[in-house]
Coordinates of C-alpha atoms in Angstrom, one line a residue:
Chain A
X252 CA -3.6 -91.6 130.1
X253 CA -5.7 -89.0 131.8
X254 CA -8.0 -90.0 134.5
X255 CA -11.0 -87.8 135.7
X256 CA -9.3 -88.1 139.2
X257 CA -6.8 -86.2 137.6
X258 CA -8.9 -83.2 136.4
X259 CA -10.5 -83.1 139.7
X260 CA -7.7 -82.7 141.9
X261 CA -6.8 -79.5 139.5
X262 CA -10.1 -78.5 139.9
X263 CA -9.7 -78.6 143.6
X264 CA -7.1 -76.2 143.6
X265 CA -9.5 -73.3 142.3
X266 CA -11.2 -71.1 144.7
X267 CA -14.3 -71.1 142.8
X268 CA -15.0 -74.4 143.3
X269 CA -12.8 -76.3 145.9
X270 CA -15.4 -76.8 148.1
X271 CA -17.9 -79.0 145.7
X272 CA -15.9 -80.8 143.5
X273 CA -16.5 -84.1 145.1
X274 CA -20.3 -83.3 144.4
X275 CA -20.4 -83.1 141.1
X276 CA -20.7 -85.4 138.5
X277 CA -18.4 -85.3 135.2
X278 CA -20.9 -84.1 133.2
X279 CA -21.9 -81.3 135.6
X280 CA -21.9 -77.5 134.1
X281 CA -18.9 -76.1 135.7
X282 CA -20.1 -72.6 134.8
X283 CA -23.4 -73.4 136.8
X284 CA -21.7 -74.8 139.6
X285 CA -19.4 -71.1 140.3
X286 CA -16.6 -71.6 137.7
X287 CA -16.4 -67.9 136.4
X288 CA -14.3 -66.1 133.6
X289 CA -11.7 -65.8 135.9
X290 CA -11.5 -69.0 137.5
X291 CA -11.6 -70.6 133.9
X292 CA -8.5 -68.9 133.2
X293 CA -7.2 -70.1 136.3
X294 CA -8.5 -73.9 135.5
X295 CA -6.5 -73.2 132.1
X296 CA -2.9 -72.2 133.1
X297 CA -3.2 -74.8 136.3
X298 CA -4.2 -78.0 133.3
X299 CA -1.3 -76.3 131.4
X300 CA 1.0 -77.1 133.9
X301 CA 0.0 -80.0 135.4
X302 CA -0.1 -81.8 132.0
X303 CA 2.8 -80.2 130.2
X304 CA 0.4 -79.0 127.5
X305 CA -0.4 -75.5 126.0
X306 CA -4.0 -75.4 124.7
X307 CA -4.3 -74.2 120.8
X308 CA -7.0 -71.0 120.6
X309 CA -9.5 -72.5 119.6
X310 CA -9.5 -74.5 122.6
X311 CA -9.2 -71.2 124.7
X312 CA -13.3 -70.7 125.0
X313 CA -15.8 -72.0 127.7
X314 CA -16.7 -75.4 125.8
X315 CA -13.7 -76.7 126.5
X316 CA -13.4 -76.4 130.2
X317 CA -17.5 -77.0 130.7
X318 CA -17.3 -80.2 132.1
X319 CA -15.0 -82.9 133.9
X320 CA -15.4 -85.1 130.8
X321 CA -15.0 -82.5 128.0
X322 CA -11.8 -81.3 130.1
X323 CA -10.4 -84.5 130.5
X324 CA -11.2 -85.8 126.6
X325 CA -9.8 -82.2 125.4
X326 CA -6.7 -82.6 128.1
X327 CA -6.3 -86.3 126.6
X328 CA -6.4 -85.3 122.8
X329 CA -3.6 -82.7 123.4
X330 CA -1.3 -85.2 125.3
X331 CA -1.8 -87.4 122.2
X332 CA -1.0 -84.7 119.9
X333 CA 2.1 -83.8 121.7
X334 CA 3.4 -87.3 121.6
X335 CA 3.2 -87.9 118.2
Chain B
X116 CA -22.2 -39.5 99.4
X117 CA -21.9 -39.5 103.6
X118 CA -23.8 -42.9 104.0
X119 CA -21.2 -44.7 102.1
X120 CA -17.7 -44.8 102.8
X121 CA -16.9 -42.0 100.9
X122 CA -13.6 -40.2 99.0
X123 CA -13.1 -38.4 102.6
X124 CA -11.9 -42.3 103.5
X125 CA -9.2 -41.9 100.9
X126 CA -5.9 -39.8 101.3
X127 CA -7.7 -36.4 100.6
X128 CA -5.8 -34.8 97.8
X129 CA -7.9 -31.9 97.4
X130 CA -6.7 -30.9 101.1
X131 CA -3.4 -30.4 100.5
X132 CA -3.7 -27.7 99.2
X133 CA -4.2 -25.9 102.9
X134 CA -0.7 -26.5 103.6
X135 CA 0.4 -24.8 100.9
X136 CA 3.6 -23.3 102.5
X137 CA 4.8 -27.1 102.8
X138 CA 6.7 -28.8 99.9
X139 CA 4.4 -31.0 98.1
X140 CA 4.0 -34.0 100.5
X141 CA 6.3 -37.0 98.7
X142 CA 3.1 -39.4 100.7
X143 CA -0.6 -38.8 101.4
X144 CA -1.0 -37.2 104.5
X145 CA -2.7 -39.1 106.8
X146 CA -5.8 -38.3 109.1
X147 CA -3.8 -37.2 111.8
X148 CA -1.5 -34.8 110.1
X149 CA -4.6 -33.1 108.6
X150 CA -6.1 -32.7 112.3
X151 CA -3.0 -31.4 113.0
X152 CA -2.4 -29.2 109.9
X153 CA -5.9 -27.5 110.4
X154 CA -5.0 -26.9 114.1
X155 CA -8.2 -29.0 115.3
X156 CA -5.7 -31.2 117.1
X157 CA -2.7 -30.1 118.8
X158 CA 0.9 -31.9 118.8
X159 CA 2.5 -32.7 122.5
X160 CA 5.1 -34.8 121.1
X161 CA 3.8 -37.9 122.3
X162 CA 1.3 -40.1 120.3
X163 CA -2.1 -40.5 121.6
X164 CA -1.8 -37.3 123.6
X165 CA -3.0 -34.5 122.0
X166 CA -4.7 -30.7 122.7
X167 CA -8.0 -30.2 120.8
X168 CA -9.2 -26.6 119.4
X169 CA -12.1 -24.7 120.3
X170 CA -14.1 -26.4 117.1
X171 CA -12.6 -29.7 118.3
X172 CA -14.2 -29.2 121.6
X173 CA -17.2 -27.3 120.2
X174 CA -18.0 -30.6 119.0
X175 CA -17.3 -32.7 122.1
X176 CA -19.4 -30.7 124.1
X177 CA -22.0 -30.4 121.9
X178 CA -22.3 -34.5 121.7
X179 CA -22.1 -34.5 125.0
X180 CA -25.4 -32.3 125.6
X181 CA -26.7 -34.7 122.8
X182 CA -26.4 -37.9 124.8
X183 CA -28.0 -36.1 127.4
X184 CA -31.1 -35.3 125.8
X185 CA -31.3 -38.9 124.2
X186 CA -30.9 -39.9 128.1
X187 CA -33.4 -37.2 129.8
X188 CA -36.7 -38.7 130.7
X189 CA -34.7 -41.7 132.2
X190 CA -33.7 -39.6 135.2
X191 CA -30.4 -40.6 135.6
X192 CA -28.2 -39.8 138.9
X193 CA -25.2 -37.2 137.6
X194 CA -22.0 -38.0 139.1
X195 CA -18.8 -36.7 137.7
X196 CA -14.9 -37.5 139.3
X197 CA -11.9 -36.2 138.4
X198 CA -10.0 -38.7 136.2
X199 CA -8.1 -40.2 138.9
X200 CA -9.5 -42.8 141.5
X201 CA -8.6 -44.3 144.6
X202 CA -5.8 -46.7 144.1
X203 CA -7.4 -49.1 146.9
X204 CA -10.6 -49.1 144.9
X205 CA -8.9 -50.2 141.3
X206 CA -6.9 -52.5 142.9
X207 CA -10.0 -54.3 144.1
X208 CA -11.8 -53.6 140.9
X209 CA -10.4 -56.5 138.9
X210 CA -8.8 -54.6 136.0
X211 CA -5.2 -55.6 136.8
X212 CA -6.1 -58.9 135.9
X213 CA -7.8 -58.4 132.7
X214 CA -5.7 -55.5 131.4
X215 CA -2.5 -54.5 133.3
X216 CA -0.8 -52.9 129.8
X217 CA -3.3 -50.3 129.8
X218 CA -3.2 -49.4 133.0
X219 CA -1.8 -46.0 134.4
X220 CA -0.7 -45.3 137.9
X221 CA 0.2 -41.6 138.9
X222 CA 3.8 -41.9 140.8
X223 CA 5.6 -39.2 142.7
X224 CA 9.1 -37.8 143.8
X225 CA 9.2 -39.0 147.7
X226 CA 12.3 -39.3 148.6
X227 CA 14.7 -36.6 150.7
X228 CA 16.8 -33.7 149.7
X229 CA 20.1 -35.9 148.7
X230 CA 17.1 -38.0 146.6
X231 CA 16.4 -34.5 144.9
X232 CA 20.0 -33.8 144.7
X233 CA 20.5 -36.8 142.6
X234 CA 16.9 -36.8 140.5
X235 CA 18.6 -33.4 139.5
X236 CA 21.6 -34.8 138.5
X237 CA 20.0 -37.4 136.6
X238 CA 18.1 -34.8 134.4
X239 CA 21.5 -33.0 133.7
X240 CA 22.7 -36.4 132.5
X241 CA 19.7 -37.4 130.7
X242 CA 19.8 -40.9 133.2
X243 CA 17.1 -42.2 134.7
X244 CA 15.9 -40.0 136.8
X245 CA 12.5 -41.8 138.7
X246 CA 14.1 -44.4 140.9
X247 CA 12.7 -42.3 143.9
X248 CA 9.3 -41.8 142.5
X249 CA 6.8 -44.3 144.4
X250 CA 3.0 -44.6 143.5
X251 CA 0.5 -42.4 145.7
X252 CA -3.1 -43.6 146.1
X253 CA -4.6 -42.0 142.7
X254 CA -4.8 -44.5 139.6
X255 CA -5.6 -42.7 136.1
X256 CA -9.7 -43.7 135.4
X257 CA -9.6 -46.6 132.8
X258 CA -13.0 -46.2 132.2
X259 CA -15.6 -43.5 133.3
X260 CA -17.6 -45.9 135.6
X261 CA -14.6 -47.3 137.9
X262 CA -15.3 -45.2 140.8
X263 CA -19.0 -45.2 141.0
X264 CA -19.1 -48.8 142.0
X265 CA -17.5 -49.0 145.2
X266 CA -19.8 -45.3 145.4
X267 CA -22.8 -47.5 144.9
X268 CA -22.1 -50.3 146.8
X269 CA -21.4 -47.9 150.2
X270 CA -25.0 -46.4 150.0
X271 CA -26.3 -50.3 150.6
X272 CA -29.1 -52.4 148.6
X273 CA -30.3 -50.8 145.7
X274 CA -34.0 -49.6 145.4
X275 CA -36.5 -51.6 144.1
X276 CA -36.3 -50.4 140.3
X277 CA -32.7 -50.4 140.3
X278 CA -29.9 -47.8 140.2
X279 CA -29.3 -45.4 136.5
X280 CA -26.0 -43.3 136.6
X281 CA -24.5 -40.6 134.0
X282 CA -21.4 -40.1 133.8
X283 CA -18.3 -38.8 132.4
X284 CA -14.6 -39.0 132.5
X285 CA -10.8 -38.5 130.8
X286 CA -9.9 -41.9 130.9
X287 CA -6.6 -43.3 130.2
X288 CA -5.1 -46.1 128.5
X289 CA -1.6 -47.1 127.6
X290 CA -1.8 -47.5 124.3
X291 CA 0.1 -45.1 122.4
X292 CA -1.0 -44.8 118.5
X293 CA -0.9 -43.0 115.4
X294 CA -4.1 -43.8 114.8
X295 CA -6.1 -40.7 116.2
X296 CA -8.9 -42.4 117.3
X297 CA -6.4 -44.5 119.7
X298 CA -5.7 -41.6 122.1
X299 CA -4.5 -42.2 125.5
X300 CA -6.2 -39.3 127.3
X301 CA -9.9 -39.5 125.9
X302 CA -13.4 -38.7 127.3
X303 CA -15.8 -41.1 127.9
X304 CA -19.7 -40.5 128.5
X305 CA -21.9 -43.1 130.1
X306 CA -24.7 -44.5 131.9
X307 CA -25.0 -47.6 133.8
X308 CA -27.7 -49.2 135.1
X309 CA -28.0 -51.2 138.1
X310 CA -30.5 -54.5 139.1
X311 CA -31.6 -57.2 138.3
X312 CA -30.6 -59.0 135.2
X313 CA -33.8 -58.0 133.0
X314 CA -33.5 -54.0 134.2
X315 CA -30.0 -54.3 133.0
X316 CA -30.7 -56.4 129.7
X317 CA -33.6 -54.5 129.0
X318 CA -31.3 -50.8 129.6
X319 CA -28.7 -52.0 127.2
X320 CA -31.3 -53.0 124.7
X321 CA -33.0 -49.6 124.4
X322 CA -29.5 -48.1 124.2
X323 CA -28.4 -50.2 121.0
X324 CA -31.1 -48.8 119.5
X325 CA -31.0 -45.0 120.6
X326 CA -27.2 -45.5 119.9
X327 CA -27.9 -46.5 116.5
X328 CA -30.3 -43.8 116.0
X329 CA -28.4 -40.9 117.4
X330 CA -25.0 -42.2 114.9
X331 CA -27.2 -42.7 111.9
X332 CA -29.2 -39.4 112.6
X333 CA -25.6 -37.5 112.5
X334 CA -24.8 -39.1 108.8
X335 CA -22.3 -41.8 109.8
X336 CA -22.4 -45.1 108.2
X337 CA -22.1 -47.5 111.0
X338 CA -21.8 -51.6 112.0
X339 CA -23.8 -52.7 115.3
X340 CA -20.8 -55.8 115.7
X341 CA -20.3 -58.4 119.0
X342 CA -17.1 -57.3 120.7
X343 CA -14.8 -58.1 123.2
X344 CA -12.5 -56.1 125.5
X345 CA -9.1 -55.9 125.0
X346 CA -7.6 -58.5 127.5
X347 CA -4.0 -59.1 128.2
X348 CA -2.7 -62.2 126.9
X349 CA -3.2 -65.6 126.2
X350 CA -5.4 -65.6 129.7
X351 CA -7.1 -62.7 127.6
X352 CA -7.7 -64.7 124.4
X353 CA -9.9 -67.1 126.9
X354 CA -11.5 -64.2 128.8
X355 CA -12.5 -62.7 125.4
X356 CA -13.5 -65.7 123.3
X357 CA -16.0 -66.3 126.8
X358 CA -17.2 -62.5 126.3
X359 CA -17.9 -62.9 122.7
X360 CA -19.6 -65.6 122.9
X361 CA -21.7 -65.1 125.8
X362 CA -22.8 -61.9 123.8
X363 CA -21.6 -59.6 126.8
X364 CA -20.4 -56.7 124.1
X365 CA -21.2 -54.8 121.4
X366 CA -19.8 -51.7 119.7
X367 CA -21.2 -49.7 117.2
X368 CA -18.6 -49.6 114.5
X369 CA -18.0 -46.3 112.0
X370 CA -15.0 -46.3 109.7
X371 CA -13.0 -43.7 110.4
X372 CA -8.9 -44.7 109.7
X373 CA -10.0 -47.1 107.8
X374 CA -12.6 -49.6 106.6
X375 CA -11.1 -52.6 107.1
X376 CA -10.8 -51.4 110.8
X377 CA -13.9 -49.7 111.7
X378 CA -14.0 -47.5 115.2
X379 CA -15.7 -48.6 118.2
X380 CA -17.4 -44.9 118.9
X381 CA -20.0 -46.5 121.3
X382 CA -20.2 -50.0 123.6
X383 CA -22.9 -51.5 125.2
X384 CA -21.8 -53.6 127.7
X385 CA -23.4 -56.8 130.0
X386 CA -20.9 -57.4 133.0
X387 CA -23.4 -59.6 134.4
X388 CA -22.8 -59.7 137.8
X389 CA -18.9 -59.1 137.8
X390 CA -18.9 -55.7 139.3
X391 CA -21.9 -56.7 141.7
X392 CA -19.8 -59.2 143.3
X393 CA -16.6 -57.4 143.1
X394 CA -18.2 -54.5 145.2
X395 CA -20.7 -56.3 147.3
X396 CA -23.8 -54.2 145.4
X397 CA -26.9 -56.3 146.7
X398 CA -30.3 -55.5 144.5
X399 CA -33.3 -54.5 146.4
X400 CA -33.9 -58.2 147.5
X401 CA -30.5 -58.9 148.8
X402 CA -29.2 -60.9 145.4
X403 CA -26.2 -59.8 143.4
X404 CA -26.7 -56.7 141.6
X405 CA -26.2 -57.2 137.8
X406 CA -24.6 -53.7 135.6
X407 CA -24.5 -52.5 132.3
X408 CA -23.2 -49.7 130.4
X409 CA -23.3 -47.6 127.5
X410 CA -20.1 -46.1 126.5
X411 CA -19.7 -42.9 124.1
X412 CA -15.8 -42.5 123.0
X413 CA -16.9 -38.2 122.7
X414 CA -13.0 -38.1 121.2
X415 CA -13.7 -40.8 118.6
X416 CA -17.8 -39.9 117.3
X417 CA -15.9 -36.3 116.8
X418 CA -13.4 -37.4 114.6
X419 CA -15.9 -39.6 112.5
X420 CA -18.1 -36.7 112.1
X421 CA -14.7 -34.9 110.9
X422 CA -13.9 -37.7 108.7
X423 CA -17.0 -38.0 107.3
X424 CA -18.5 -34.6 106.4
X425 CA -14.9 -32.8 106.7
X426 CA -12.5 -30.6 108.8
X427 CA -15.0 -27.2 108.4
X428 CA -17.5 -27.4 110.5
X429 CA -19.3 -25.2 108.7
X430 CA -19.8 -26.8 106.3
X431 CA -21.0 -30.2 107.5
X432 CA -24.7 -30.5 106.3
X433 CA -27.5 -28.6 108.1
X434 CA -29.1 -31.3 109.5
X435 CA -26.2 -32.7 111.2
X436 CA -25.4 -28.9 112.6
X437 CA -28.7 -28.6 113.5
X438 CA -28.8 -32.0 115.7
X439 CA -25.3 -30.7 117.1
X440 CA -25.8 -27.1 117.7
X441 CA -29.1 -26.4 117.0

């Protein structure tokens, strides 16, 4: 199971938005908050490892790492995938 | 015949017979070996590095002065660098982390006399002979507007209507290719406009359509598509899926190897506030500075002109001459 608490301790670990991560709410634009290209690249390899998953390419776009929920519900799908 | 994608996009039979010396070739010859075989291009032995004739170059000079009429009223600052820059500056400038295979440092011999002894040695042998050569603090230009940025950023905040630059620039990219259009010494011709996001919007709009203008003008069939840069990677996959569909690129597309694979011969291009932030360039009211560009590949709109209205120049149709050399 993937918690949000989960997504936002990786999310801490980015330079882009360590410092307001416990302000925002999981349904909170990341882009608008200071995620940028980079730093969703950085968001992507970082879930990657944390979760033992490698997202498909058409997961590889800015939908996908929007949010807190969208990441967590697109981290918990690929688990899911991988276990069966 | 020119606006469509004519015979000249098929192997041209009726040009073989230039070579005539040659044995009858047992394939068609391909683009490139007809640049070569009518001297316009020149063979160095290594793909995507190649001398251009006086007609090649007539041409790339004469597109150049195009661009600049097209760009005249807009009283654009000219600046032109050599096609090296600073190493310090394209270190900062990001584009290791989007596209380390193209890049090219310049390296040189720095080691002693026993070094030289051996780099000598080595050559005799046909070994390895650079373990002594160490990068100095020039980087090949990846793209004609890498060293005006940190040039803009040191002369403070922009003016109230923004910043407009022209420039131009051998650029190179590691990207060797049979495909001639894929050369790894090229020149590029652009402006970029600095300020606020509408000045920049607003500059890249007026371009696509001058662009389209000035291509269709000089008989070339042409695509306006969305693009995206060529990142490195599966990092790059995400970095360009985000550019594509935040509609930060655009080429304007002209078959010249091939249909199926049109070439990119000019790219408009939103960076938002990337190179703003990267270089500190504050607009006139202290915010981020937001860019944009318009790139002309002068290497690649040549050779569609060649590939569409053939290897004499003379006999490309008067209007096109006209626009060109007129």
């Amino acid at each position: 199971m993937v918690e949000i608490s989960d997504i936002r301790d990786v999310l801490k670990s980015l330079e882009s938005l360590k410092g307001v991560v416990d302000t925002l709410s999981d349904d909170d634009d990341l882009f608008e908050k200071g995620l940028d290209s980079f730093g969703s690249v950085q968001l992507m390899l970082a879930l990657e490892e944390r979760f033992d998953i490698e997202f498909p390419d058409s997961a590889l776009g800015r939908r996908s790492f929007s949010t807190i929920r969208i990441i967590r519900d697109t981290v918990a799908g690929l688990r899911q995938q991988e276990a069966a | 015949m020119d606006q469509s994608l004519s015979s000249d996009l098929l192997p041209a039979a009726d040009e073989v017979s230039f070579v005539g010396t040659l044995p009858e070739p047992a394939e068609p010859r391909s683009f490139l070996d007809r640049l070569f075989d009518r001297g316009l291009l020149i063979r160095t032995g290594v793909d995507g590095l190649y001398g251009r004739s006086g007609a090649f170059e007539s041409v790339v000079e004469a597109l150049d002065r195009l661009v600049s009429r097209i760009g005249a009223a807009d009283g654009a600052e000219v600046l032109r660098f050599p096609p090296g820059m600073a190493r310090a500056s394209f270190e900062r400038s990001g584009y290791l982390k989007g596209f380390p295979h193209l890049a090219g440092t310049v390296h040189s011999f720095c080691g002693n006399e026993a070094d030289h002894a051996r780099l000598l040695a080595c050559l005799d042998a046909d070994e390895d002979w650079t373990a002594k050569q160490a990068a100095t603090d020039i980087v090949l230009t990846p793209a004609a507007c890498y060293p005006l940025y940190p040039v803009a950023a040191a002369r403070g905040r922009l003016p109230e209507g923004g910043l407009l630059f022209d420039l131009q620039s051998y650029c190179f990219r590691h990207e060797p290719s049979l495909e001639p259009t894929r050369m790894q010494l090229f020149r590029m011709r652009e402006y970029v406009r600095m300020g606020t996001p509408e000045q920049v919007l607003a500059f890249r709009e007026l371009w696509l359509t001058r662009g389209t203008t000035m291509m269709s003008d000089l008989g070339l069939p042409l695509a306006i598509d969305p693009a995206n840069d060529p990142f490195f990677g599966r990092a790059g996959k995400m970095l360009a899926n985000n550019q594509r569909a935040q509609a930060l690129k655009f080429e304007l597309n002209v078959p010249v190897n091939s249909e199926d694979k049109p070439t990119a011969c000019l790219s408009f291009n939103y960076h938002q506030d990337h190179f703003g932030t990267t270089w500190g360039i504050a607009q006139a009211d202290g915010t981020t500075a937001h860019t944009a560009c318009v790139g002309f590949g002068l290497e690649r709109i040549t050779l569609a002109l060649l590939r569409h209205h053939g290897l004499d120049l003379d006999a490309w149709p008067a209007e096109v001459r006209a626009r060109l050399f007129g």
